[in-house]
GROMACS .gro file of C-alpha atoms in nm:
model
  175
    1MET     CA    1   1.114   0.302  -0.028
    2ARG     CA    2   1.109   0.114  -0.345
    3LYS     CA    3   1.202  -0.217  -0.175
    4LEU     CA    4   0.938  -0.157   0.092
    5TRP     CA    5   0.655  -0.073  -0.151
    6ASP     CA    6   0.761  -0.358  -0.392
    7ASP     CA    7   0.718  -0.587  -0.104
    8HIS     CA    8   0.381  -0.425  -0.033
    9VAL     CA    9   0.262  -0.506  -0.387
   10PHE     CA   10   0.429  -0.841  -0.407
   11TYR     CA   11   0.283  -0.973  -0.080
   12THR     CA   12  -0.065  -0.817  -0.158
   13ARG     CA   13  -0.061  -1.014  -0.489
   14ASN     CA   14   0.034  -1.338  -0.300
   15PHE     CA   15  -0.235  -1.268  -0.044
   16ILE     CA   16  -0.496  -1.205  -0.325
   17ILE     CA   17  -0.398  -1.550  -0.478
   18SER     CA   18  -0.402  -1.730  -0.151
   19ASP     CA   19  -0.737  -1.590  -0.050
   20VAL     CA   20  -0.917  -1.626  -0.381
   21ASP     CA   21  -0.798  -1.965  -0.445
   22SER     CA   22  -0.837  -2.072  -0.072
   23LEU     CA   23  -0.474  -2.180  -0.043
   24GLY     CA   24  -0.330  -2.314   0.284
   25ASP     CA   25  -0.059  -2.043   0.302
   26LYS     CA   26  -0.312  -1.752   0.337
   27GLN     CA   27  -0.237  -1.681   0.692
   28VAL     CA   28   0.142  -1.707   0.648
   29VAL     CA   29   0.117  -1.463   0.353
   30LEU     CA   30  -0.104  -1.231   0.551
   31ASN     CA   31   0.142  -1.222   0.846
   32ARG     CA   32   0.425  -1.131   0.612
   33LEU     CA   33   0.220  -0.869   0.441
   34LEU     CA   34   0.127  -0.727   0.780
   35LYS     CA   35   0.491  -0.717   0.876
   36ASN     CA   36   0.557  -0.514   0.570
   37GLN     CA   37   0.308  -0.244   0.699
   38ASP     CA   38   0.510  -0.222   1.021
   39ASP     CA   39   0.831  -0.196   0.811
   40LEU     CA   40   0.686   0.093   0.614
   41GLY     CA   41   0.592   0.265   0.949
   42ASN     CA   42   0.932   0.202   1.084
   43ALA     CA   43   1.093   0.349   0.779
   44ILE     CA   44   0.952   0.696   0.845
   45LYS     CA   45   1.030   0.697   1.217
   46PRO     CA   46   1.375   0.840   1.180
   47PHE     CA   47   1.224   1.141   1.003
   48TYR     CA   48   0.889   1.187   1.175
   49GLY     CA   49   0.904   1.017   1.499
   50GLU     CA   50   0.764   0.710   1.673
   51LYS     CA   51   0.413   0.838   1.680
   52ALA     CA   52   0.384   0.907   1.318
   53GLY     CA   53   0.555   0.577   1.223
   54ASN     CA   54   0.325   0.383   1.436
   55LYS     CA   55   0.019   0.561   1.305
   56LEU     CA   56   0.119   0.493   0.955
   57ALA     CA   57   0.182   0.122   1.033
   58SER     CA   58  -0.156   0.103   1.195
   59LEU     CA   59  -0.331   0.265   0.909
   60LEU     CA   60  -0.155   0.047   0.652
   61ARG     CA   61  -0.246  -0.266   0.868
   62GLU     CA   62  -0.609  -0.160   0.854
   63HIS     CA   63  -0.568  -0.108   0.471
   64ILE     CA   64  -0.466  -0.478   0.453
   65VAL     CA   65  -0.741  -0.598   0.678
   66LEU     CA   66  -1.000  -0.401   0.469
   67ALA     CA   67  -0.848  -0.537   0.144
   68GLY     CA   68  -0.906  -0.888   0.278
   69GLN     CA   69  -1.277  -0.791   0.369
   70VAL     CA   70  -1.317  -0.653   0.007
   71VAL     CA   71  -1.176  -0.976  -0.139
   72ASP     CA   72  -1.386  -1.197   0.076
   73ALA     CA   73  -1.712  -1.014   0.022
   74ALA     CA   74  -1.638  -1.008  -0.370
   75LYS     CA   75  -1.548  -1.392  -0.342
   76SER     CA   76  -1.876  -1.477  -0.154
   77GLY     CA   77  -2.098  -1.232  -0.369
   78ASN     CA   78  -2.209  -1.038  -0.078
   79GLN     CA   79  -2.271  -0.696  -0.249
   80GLN     CA   80  -2.382  -0.515   0.060
   81GLN     CA   81  -2.062  -0.621   0.259
   82LEU     CA   82  -1.851  -0.556  -0.054
   83GLN     CA   83  -1.978  -0.190  -0.077
   84LYS     CA   84  -1.934  -0.140   0.292
   85SER     CA   85  -1.576  -0.272   0.296
   86ASN     CA   86  -1.488  -0.085  -0.016
   87THR     CA   87  -1.610   0.242   0.130
   88LEU     CA   88  -1.411   0.186   0.437
   89TRP     CA   89  -1.113   0.092   0.230
   90TYR     CA   90  -1.119   0.424   0.039
   91LYS     CA   91  -1.168   0.620   0.361
   92ASN     CA   92  -0.866   0.452   0.508
   93ALA     CA   93  -0.661   0.552   0.196
   94ASP     CA   94  -0.777   0.914   0.271
   95ASP     CA   95  -0.669   0.885   0.625
   96ILE     CA   96  -0.324   0.778   0.510
   97ALA     CA   97  -0.310   1.071   0.271
   98ALA     CA   98  -0.410   1.305   0.566
   99LEU     CA   99  -0.132   1.167   0.781
  100MET     CA  100   0.133   1.177   0.524
  101SER     CA  101   0.049   1.532   0.413
  102SER     CA  102   0.038   1.652   0.766
  103VAL     CA  103   0.413   1.554   0.826
  104ASN     CA  104   0.555   1.633   0.492
  105PRO     CA  105   0.476   1.943   0.277
  106TYR     CA  106   0.615   1.762  -0.026
  107TRP     CA  107   0.333   1.501  -0.006
  108PRO     CA  108   0.041   1.712  -0.083
  109LYS     CA  109  -0.278   1.557   0.028
  110ALA     CA  110  -0.448   1.558  -0.300
  111THR     CA  111  -0.157   1.386  -0.469
  112VAL     CA  112  -0.121   1.119  -0.210
  113LYS     CA  113  -0.493   1.059  -0.197
  114LYS     CA  114  -0.499   1.016  -0.588
  115MET     CA  115  -0.200   0.784  -0.583
  116LEU     CA  116  -0.359   0.566  -0.308
  117HIS     CA  117  -0.697   0.552  -0.482
  118THR     CA  118  -0.532   0.442  -0.802
  119HIS     CA  119  -0.336   0.175  -0.599
  120LEU     CA  120  -0.680   0.053  -0.481
  121GLN     CA  121  -0.814   0.045  -0.832
  122PHE     CA  122  -0.525  -0.171  -0.950
  123VAL     CA  123  -0.552  -0.410  -0.650
  124THR     CA  124  -0.937  -0.427  -0.720
  125GLU     CA  125  -0.863  -0.511  -1.087
  126GLU     CA  126  -0.616  -0.774  -0.986
  127ALA     CA  127  -0.854  -0.936  -0.753
  128VAL     CA  128  -1.146  -0.930  -0.981
  129ALA     CA  129  -0.946  -1.073  -1.260
  130ARG     CA  130  -0.829  -1.356  -1.023
  131LEU     CA  131  -1.181  -1.419  -0.912
  132HIS     CA  132  -1.287  -1.448  -1.282
  133LYS     CA  133  -0.983  -1.671  -1.347
  134ASP     CA  134  -0.873  -1.413  -1.614
  135TYR     CA  135  -0.504  -1.478  -1.544
  136PRO     CA  136  -0.369  -1.255  -1.827
  137ALA     CA  137  -0.571  -0.955  -1.692
  138ASN     CA  138  -0.457  -1.047  -1.333
  139VAL     CA  139  -0.088  -1.040  -1.438
  140THR     CA  140  -0.133  -0.707  -1.633
  141ALA     CA  141  -0.315  -0.545  -1.332
  142PHE     CA  142  -0.034  -0.657  -1.094
  143ASP     CA  143   0.225  -0.503  -1.336
  144LYS     CA  144   0.043  -0.179  -1.361
  145GLY     CA  145   0.002  -0.165  -0.987
  146LEU     CA  146   0.377  -0.247  -0.918
  147HIS     CA  147   0.486   0.040  -1.167
  148HIS     CA  148   0.234   0.271  -0.997
  149MET     CA  149   0.360   0.193  -0.647
  150MET     CA  150   0.724   0.248  -0.766
  151GLU     CA  151   0.617   0.603  -0.861
  152PHE     CA  152   0.460   0.642  -0.511
  153ALA     CA  153   0.781   0.513  -0.346
  154ASP     CA  154   0.973   0.785  -0.546
  155ILE     CA  155   0.719   1.055  -0.424
  156MET     CA  156   0.782   0.942  -0.074
  157ALA     CA  157   1.159   0.928  -0.104
  158ASN     CA  158   1.191   1.248  -0.297
  159GLY     CA  159   0.961   1.422  -0.034
  160ILE     CA  160   1.185   1.301   0.255
  161ILE     CA  161   1.492   1.416   0.073
  162LYS     CA  162   1.348   1.760   0.000
  163GLN     CA  163   1.245   1.803   0.364
  164PHE     CA  164   1.555   1.678   0.519
  165PRO     CA  165   1.829   1.737   0.264
  166GLN     CA  166   2.098   1.766   0.546
  167LYS     CA  167   2.041   1.401   0.624
  168PHE     CA  168   2.148   1.303   0.275
  169ILE     CA  169   2.469   1.507   0.236
  170SER     CA  170   2.798   1.370   0.353
  171ASP     CA  171   3.064   1.554   0.555
  172LYS     CA  172   3.236   1.616   0.221
  173GLY     CA  173   2.937   1.787   0.077
  174HIS     CA  174   2.850   1.499  -0.158
  175SER     CA  175   2.530   1.304  -0.137
   0.00000   0.00000   0.00000
């Protein structure tokens, strides 16, 4: 989980930089970031099945598309579109929290929702700092966001382990 969520934060950062700075690698980075969302969905399939994994991947892909819309609206100064995209982005986070809490009792909806909303705040801080060319604040937001998502990854991993302890114990009784 840590590697997958580390990739999520890392490629989100690269996408923000590519988008804000209008770099030629924007689509390549976006494609890699979207692949990460599929990887995250695939990671839960052994525990929650194909349908839940595909749904998580779909919601996470939507999360990325909406993030791009938020950045583009902020970049263009279109406040109406920014508000609309941001509202949809937070609703998407709530949908992810609802899905996760529906499959694992150790992922309480309120906890997951709070973690995802905090993630969105850090991504917003990172993008806004980049837009304003405040590079020290951009790096600080990234660092805080990365640390936060490692906590989120641990919540996910610990929830899976608690729900499926038998899958993490060897034949000799050791994990």
